[in-house]
Structures are given as C-alpha cells and as structure tokens.
Short mmCIF file of C-alpha atoms in Angstrom, two decimals:
data_model
loop_
_atom_site.label_atom_id
_atom_site.label_comp_id
_atom_site.label_asym_id
_atom_site.label_seq_id
_atom_site.Cartn_x
_atom_site.Cartn_y
_atom_site.Cartn_z
CA MET R 1 9.37 -58.39 -15.01
CA CYS R 2 6.76 -58.47 -12.28
CA ARG R 3 4.68 -61.35 -10.91
CA TRP R 4 1.01 -61.18 -9.98
CA ALA R 5 -1.92 -63.30 -8.83
CA ALA R 6 -5.65 -62.68 -8.57
CA TYR R 7 -8.67 -64.56 -7.26
CA THR R 8 -12.46 -64.54 -7.49
CA GLY R 9 -14.86 -66.92 -5.74
CA THR R 10 -16.01 -67.61 -2.20
CA ASP R 11 -14.23 -65.61 0.49
CA ILE R 12 -10.74 -66.84 1.33
CA PHE R 13 -7.88 -65.36 3.32
CA LEU R 14 -5.45 -63.36 1.20
CA GLU R 15 -2.67 -65.62 2.47
CA ASP R 16 -4.19 -68.55 0.54
CA ILE R 17 -2.74 -66.93 -2.58
CA ILE R 18 -0.07 -64.55 -1.29
CA SER R 19 1.91 -66.62 1.20
CA LYS R 20 0.64 -70.17 1.88
CA PRO R 21 1.04 -72.05 -1.46
CA GLU R 22 4.27 -73.86 -2.27
CA HIS R 23 5.04 -71.31 -5.00
CA SER R 24 3.14 -68.39 -3.49
CA LEU R 25 3.46 -64.81 -4.68
CA ILE R 26 5.91 -64.11 -1.86
CA VAL R 27 8.03 -67.07 -2.97
CA GLN R 28 7.89 -65.72 -6.53
CA SER R 29 9.16 -62.36 -5.31
CA GLN R 30 12.46 -64.13 -4.56
CA GLN R 31 12.41 -67.14 -6.87
CA ALA R 32 10.31 -66.52 -9.97
CA ALA R 33 10.46 -69.46 -12.35
CA GLU R 34 9.01 -68.00 -15.57
CA ALA R 35 10.26 -64.40 -15.62
CA LYS R 36 13.26 -62.56 -17.07
CA THR R 37 14.23 -61.55 -13.54
CA VAL R 38 14.27 -64.13 -10.75
CA THR R 39 13.88 -61.47 -8.04
CA ASN R 40 10.91 -59.11 -7.85
CA GLY R 41 11.83 -56.93 -4.90
CA ASP R 42 10.88 -53.38 -5.93
CA GLY R 43 7.67 -53.23 -3.93
CA PHE R 44 4.33 -55.00 -3.68
CA GLY R 45 0.63 -54.32 -3.44
CA VAL R 46 -2.77 -55.88 -2.92
CA ALA R 47 -6.24 -54.57 -3.76
CA TRP R 48 -9.25 -56.37 -2.34
CA TYR R 49 -13.03 -55.99 -2.45
CA GLY R 50 -15.27 -56.31 0.57
CA HIS R 51 -18.26 -54.41 1.91
CA ARG R 52 -17.71 -51.21 -0.05
CA ASP R 53 -17.84 -50.47 -3.78
CA GLN R 54 -14.23 -49.29 -3.94
CA PRO R 55 -11.39 -51.71 -3.20
CA GLY R 56 -9.10 -51.57 -0.22
CA LEU R 57 -5.48 -50.98 -1.15
CA TYR R 58 -2.18 -51.75 0.59
CA ARG R 59 1.12 -51.03 -1.18
CA ASP R 60 4.69 -50.47 -0.09
CA VAL R 61 8.21 -50.27 -1.49
CA TYR R 62 9.74 -53.05 0.59
CA PRO R 63 10.37 -56.49 -0.90
CA ALA R 64 7.32 -58.66 -0.26
CA TRP R 65 9.44 -61.34 1.43
CA SER R 66 10.69 -58.91 4.10
CA ASP R 67 7.49 -57.10 5.04
CA CYS R 68 5.91 -58.68 8.11
CA ASN R 69 2.89 -56.37 7.79
CA LEU R 70 1.97 -57.93 4.46
CA ARG R 71 1.91 -61.39 6.03
CA ALA R 72 -0.12 -60.06 8.98
CA VAL R 73 -2.70 -58.42 6.70
CA ALA R 74 -2.91 -61.51 4.47
CA ASN R 75 -3.41 -63.68 7.55
CA GLN R 76 -6.45 -61.67 8.72
CA VAL R 77 -8.22 -60.22 5.68
CA GLN R 78 -10.77 -62.32 3.79
CA SER R 79 -12.11 -61.46 0.36
CA GLY R 80 -13.93 -63.06 -2.54
CA LEU R 81 -12.09 -60.91 -5.10
CA PHE R 82 -8.57 -59.54 -4.90
CA LEU R 83 -5.45 -58.71 -6.92
CA ALA R 84 -1.86 -58.97 -5.64
CA HIS R 85 1.42 -57.95 -7.28
CA VAL R 86 5.18 -58.01 -6.67
CA ARG R 87 7.23 -55.56 -8.70
CA ALA R 88 10.46 -55.63 -10.66
CA SER R 89 10.90 -52.14 -12.08
CA THR R 90 11.64 -51.73 -15.79
CA GLY R 91 12.94 -48.19 -15.31
CA SER R 92 10.63 -46.04 -13.19
CA ALA R 93 11.53 -45.18 -9.61
CA ILE R 94 10.91 -47.43 -6.63
CA SER R 95 8.10 -45.60 -4.87
CA ARG R 96 4.74 -46.45 -3.35
CA ASN R 97 2.90 -44.61 -6.13
CA ASN R 98 4.56 -46.85 -8.72
CA CYS R 99 3.53 -50.07 -6.99
CA HIS R 100 0.63 -52.06 -8.43
CA PRO R 101 -2.31 -52.54 -8.28
CA PHE R 102 -3.61 -49.13 -9.32
CA THR R 103 -7.16 -48.13 -8.45
CA ALA R 104 -9.70 -45.57 -9.67
CA GLY R 105 -13.27 -45.68 -8.40
CA ARG R 106 -14.38 -49.32 -8.31
CA TRP R 107 -11.65 -50.46 -10.75
CA SER R 108 -8.34 -52.09 -9.88
CA PHE R 109 -5.58 -52.88 -12.37
CA MET R 110 -2.14 -54.50 -12.45
CA HIS R 111 0.31 -55.20 -15.25
CA ASN R 112 3.42 -57.19 -16.06
CA GLY R 113 5.46 -56.25 -19.10
CA GLN R 114 6.72 -53.11 -20.77
CA VAL R 115 6.01 -50.44 -23.34
CA GLY R 116 9.24 -50.07 -25.29
CA GLY R 117 11.03 -46.75 -24.81
CA PHE R 118 8.34 -45.33 -22.53
CA GLU R 119 10.87 -43.05 -20.82
CA ASN R 120 11.29 -41.26 -24.17
CA PHE R 121 7.60 -40.38 -24.56
CA ARG R 122 6.22 -40.27 -21.01
CA ARG R 123 5.05 -36.66 -21.47
CA HIS R 124 3.24 -37.53 -24.70
CA ALA R 125 1.57 -40.51 -23.01
CA ASP R 126 0.52 -38.39 -20.03
CA MET R 127 -1.07 -35.89 -22.40
CA CYS R 128 -3.38 -38.65 -23.66
CA ILE R 129 -5.02 -38.96 -20.21
CA PRO R 130 -8.25 -36.94 -20.05
CA ASP R 131 -8.46 -34.14 -17.48
CA GLU R 132 -11.22 -35.88 -15.55
CA LEU R 133 -8.96 -38.91 -14.95
CA TYR R 134 -5.64 -37.17 -14.42
CA GLU R 135 -6.18 -36.93 -10.65
CA PHE R 136 -5.51 -40.68 -10.60
CA ARG R 137 -2.09 -40.27 -12.27
CA ARG R 138 -0.03 -40.49 -9.10
CA GLY R 139 3.06 -42.37 -10.26
CA ALA R 140 5.32 -42.45 -13.29
CA THR R 141 4.79 -45.91 -14.80
CA ASP R 142 3.63 -46.95 -18.25
CA SER R 143 1.22 -49.36 -16.50
CA GLU R 144 -0.71 -46.58 -14.78
CA VAL R 145 -1.05 -44.66 -18.06
CA LEU R 146 -2.36 -47.82 -19.73
CA PHE R 147 -4.96 -48.22 -16.97
CA LEU R 148 -6.17 -44.63 -17.21
CA LEU R 149 -6.32 -44.79 -21.01
CA ALA R 150 -8.42 -47.95 -20.75
CA LEU R 151 -10.80 -46.14 -18.40
CA SER R 152 -11.05 -43.28 -20.88
CA GLU R 153 -11.74 -45.76 -23.69
CA GLY R 154 -14.82 -47.19 -21.95
CA LEU R 155 -13.67 -49.82 -19.47
CA ASP R 156 -17.06 -49.73 -17.73
CA ALA R 157 -18.99 -50.48 -20.93
CA ASP R 158 -16.72 -52.98 -22.70
CA PRO R 159 -13.56 -53.99 -20.81
CA LYS R 160 -11.98 -56.00 -23.63
CA ALA R 161 -12.49 -53.39 -26.34
CA ALA R 162 -11.40 -50.56 -24.04
CA LEU R 163 -8.18 -52.34 -23.13
CA GLU R 164 -7.53 -53.19 -26.78
CA ARG R 165 -7.85 -49.52 -27.75
CA ALA R 166 -5.63 -48.40 -24.86
CA VAL R 167 -2.94 -50.96 -25.73
CA ALA R 168 -3.08 -49.93 -29.40
CA ARG R 169 -2.58 -46.26 -28.48
CA MET R 170 0.42 -47.00 -26.27
CA GLU R 171 1.94 -49.40 -28.78
CA ALA R 172 1.53 -46.81 -31.53
CA LEU R 173 3.37 -44.23 -29.41
CA SER R 174 6.17 -46.72 -28.89
CA HIS R 175 6.43 -47.29 -32.64
CA VAL R 176 6.78 -43.55 -33.27
CA ARG R 177 8.85 -42.43 -30.26
CA GLY R 178 10.05 -45.55 -28.43
CA THR R 179 11.96 -48.76 -29.03
CA THR R 180 11.41 -52.49 -29.39
CA PRO R 181 9.83 -54.49 -27.91
CA HIS R 182 6.95 -52.09 -28.43
CA MET R 183 4.49 -53.97 -26.18
CA ARG R 184 4.68 -56.93 -23.84
CA LEU R 185 1.70 -57.33 -21.61
CA SER R 186 -0.09 -59.46 -19.11
CA VAL R 187 -2.87 -57.68 -17.25
CA ALA R 188 -5.37 -58.45 -14.52
CA MET R 189 -8.14 -56.01 -13.64
CA SER R 190 -11.51 -55.96 -11.90
CA ASP R 191 -14.63 -53.85 -11.51
CA GLY R 192 -15.49 -55.49 -8.20
CA GLU R 193 -17.83 -58.00 -9.83
CA ARG R 194 -15.77 -59.69 -12.53
CA LEU R 195 -12.09 -60.50 -12.92
CA PHE R 196 -10.41 -59.95 -16.28
CA ALA R 197 -7.00 -60.92 -17.66
CA ALA R 198 -5.21 -60.44 -20.96
CA ARG R 199 -1.99 -61.65 -22.58
CA TYR R 200 -0.43 -59.94 -25.59
CA SER R 201 2.84 -58.86 -27.18
CA SER R 202 4.08 -57.12 -30.31
CA ASP R 203 7.00 -59.55 -30.74
CA ARG R 204 5.52 -62.97 -29.86
CA ILE R 205 7.19 -63.03 -26.45
CA ALA R 206 4.18 -62.51 -24.22
CA PRO R 207 4.44 -62.71 -20.41
CA THR R 208 2.88 -65.89 -19.09
CA VAL R 209 -0.65 -66.14 -17.64
CA TYR R 210 -2.33 -69.22 -16.17
CA PHE R 211 -5.73 -69.84 -14.61
CA ARG R 212 -7.61 -72.67 -12.94
CA TRP R 213 -10.67 -73.53 -10.86
CA SER R 214 -9.93 -74.59 -7.28
CA GLU R 215 -12.40 -76.98 -5.68
CA CYS R 216 -11.00 -76.44 -2.19
CA MET R 217 -11.30 -72.63 -2.44
CA THR R 218 -14.40 -72.76 -4.65
CA GLY R 219 -13.05 -70.05 -6.89
CA TRP R 220 -10.82 -69.08 -9.80
CA ALA R 221 -7.18 -68.11 -9.58
CA VAL R 222 -5.35 -66.34 -12.42
CA VAL R 223 -1.61 -65.93 -12.07
CA SER R 224 1.70 -65.14 -13.74
CA GLU R 225 3.04 -68.50 -12.58
CA PRO R 226 1.31 -71.56 -11.12
CA LEU R 227 1.09 -71.45 -7.34
CA GLU R 228 2.10 -75.11 -7.15
CA GLN R 229 4.94 -76.58 -9.15
CA ARG R 230 3.32 -80.02 -9.29
CA GLY R 231 0.03 -81.78 -8.69
CA HIS R 232 -2.44 -79.32 -10.22
CA ALA R 233 -3.41 -78.71 -13.83
CA TRP R 234 -3.30 -75.04 -14.83
CA ASN R 235 -4.77 -73.69 -18.06
CA GLU R 236 -2.46 -71.43 -20.06
CA LEU R 237 -3.99 -68.23 -21.40
CA LYS R 238 -2.59 -68.07 -24.90
CA PRO R 239 -0.98 -64.94 -26.37
CA GLY R 240 -3.69 -62.80 -27.92
CA GLU R 241 -6.43 -63.95 -25.54
CA PHE R 242 -8.68 -62.13 -23.08
CA LEU R 243 -10.15 -63.92 -20.06
CA THR R 244 -13.34 -63.08 -18.16
CA LEU R 245 -13.94 -64.79 -14.83
CA THR R 246 -17.05 -64.68 -12.70
CA LYS R 247 -17.60 -66.70 -9.56
CA ASP R 248 -18.83 -69.69 -11.59
CA ARG R 249 -17.70 -69.21 -15.19
CA ALA R 250 -14.61 -68.64 -17.37
CA GLU R 251 -14.73 -67.25 -20.91
CA THR R 252 -11.85 -66.60 -23.30
CA GLN R 253 -11.97 -64.31 -26.34
CA SER R 254 -9.43 -63.10 -28.86
CA PHE R 255 -7.53 -59.97 -27.86
CA CYS R 256 -6.39 -58.00 -30.94
CA PRO R 257 -5.38 -54.36 -30.49
CA GLU R 258 -5.58 -52.59 -33.87
CA LEU R 259 -2.85 -50.02 -34.36
CA PRO R 260 -3.78 -46.83 -36.20
#
C-alpha cells in the first residue's frame, strides 16, 4: 500500500513535509509504520500549486529515498497547497504514468488502497471514462480510473458526492467482475483552492488517514501516517468520513457510496 501527505496553508518548502520531519514521506517510503508493506519504492510524485491555475507535477519511477532530484526540488520549491505520494504497486507496472498524483486541468488526485480484482475488469472500467476525459488516461491504474470517473460525476460542483458516485461505480464493478476486498481507499485531492480527503472500505479495513493544524507552518497537513512519532496530537479521520480543508477551517462529513 502507498503512503501520501498533503498540505494547505501559508507557503512552506515542500521539504517541510517530504523530507525534513522525523517520519517524513521519504522515511515512510522505506519504513512505513501503518501499512501492509513497509517499503514503498515503486515511484513517487508531487503536485503543487503556485502562480498558475494548473498544478506543477514531478513524478518518477525511482524510490523516493534514492532520488537526489526530489530532495533538490523539495528544498527549493515553496507552495501553499501540494500533494505528495510514494508508491507500492498493487499489480500495475512500475512506470511514470502510474505514479501519483494524477492531474487533469486544475485538479490533482492521489490514492492509497485497491479495487479488488481490477486487473480482471480494467477494460470495462476504462469504458466508463467519457470520451472528453479519456485523454487524461495515461497509465493503467485503478486509481487513475477512479479520478477520471469522479471528474465525470461532477467533481467541480460537489467533490464529496462525485467521489462517492465514482467509488460506488468501481466497487460495483469489483462485485460483479473482481474479488474481495472490493474497495479499500484513502484519497487526497485538490482543486487548487481546497484540499479534500476521504477514508472508506468495503470490509472495515480502511487505510489510515490523519490530519492536524500546525502552528509553526500555519497550515493543515493530512497524511497516511503522522509525520512525527511523538510530541504532536494528530486527529484520525474515521472510516466513512470525508474531510474538507481550507487555509483556516476543517470540516468532516459522512462518506457513504451507495452501490447500485
């Protein structure tokens, strides 16, 4: 399973999340504490927002701990909203196009989890993506399909409801053509203004998500695992919850995909 971290608030260097903390994302790529797999070395990525509407994007297939360019970029780039991810593949190939985050227009999206038996119905899932969004289908992961389905379901208008409908469609396909567990999911996504996260599973084993306000950074962090293993109180996002973060506010709502 993958690990990810995201931030919204005043501008900080990417390294303040990716590499500097005691249990930073790079540390988690080698020594994850709350994942099925300790090592997450099948690539990495970071999407950040700055002076343009669309996010910048840097992804590669190397393990995050061994890529000096990632540390160099994180040391220089500042942003008030960014998403970062280290990957442990659940079946799809190790390639740059399969590395998270995924982007389309102003949206960025990353996922930890799985859609059970996706390799058995990939073609059927791809056929659910509307023609006008298929140009953004560059890889072969279930996560990218989920993102594009959410966009087609109205992510711009209602992010929570759109993601619920997309998750329900993918989970329904897994019930018909896939295997258990049909859906395990933690997601972070952004439209460049707000940061959203969700936690959900079909079998009560939902990937972990935590969030907290940082006084020193003057912003919110939302993560797969706490960035410090002691000394700071993190809030757990409960299974079946959806989180909306702005620069000064956090709101949680129920997240309940309704299968057909």
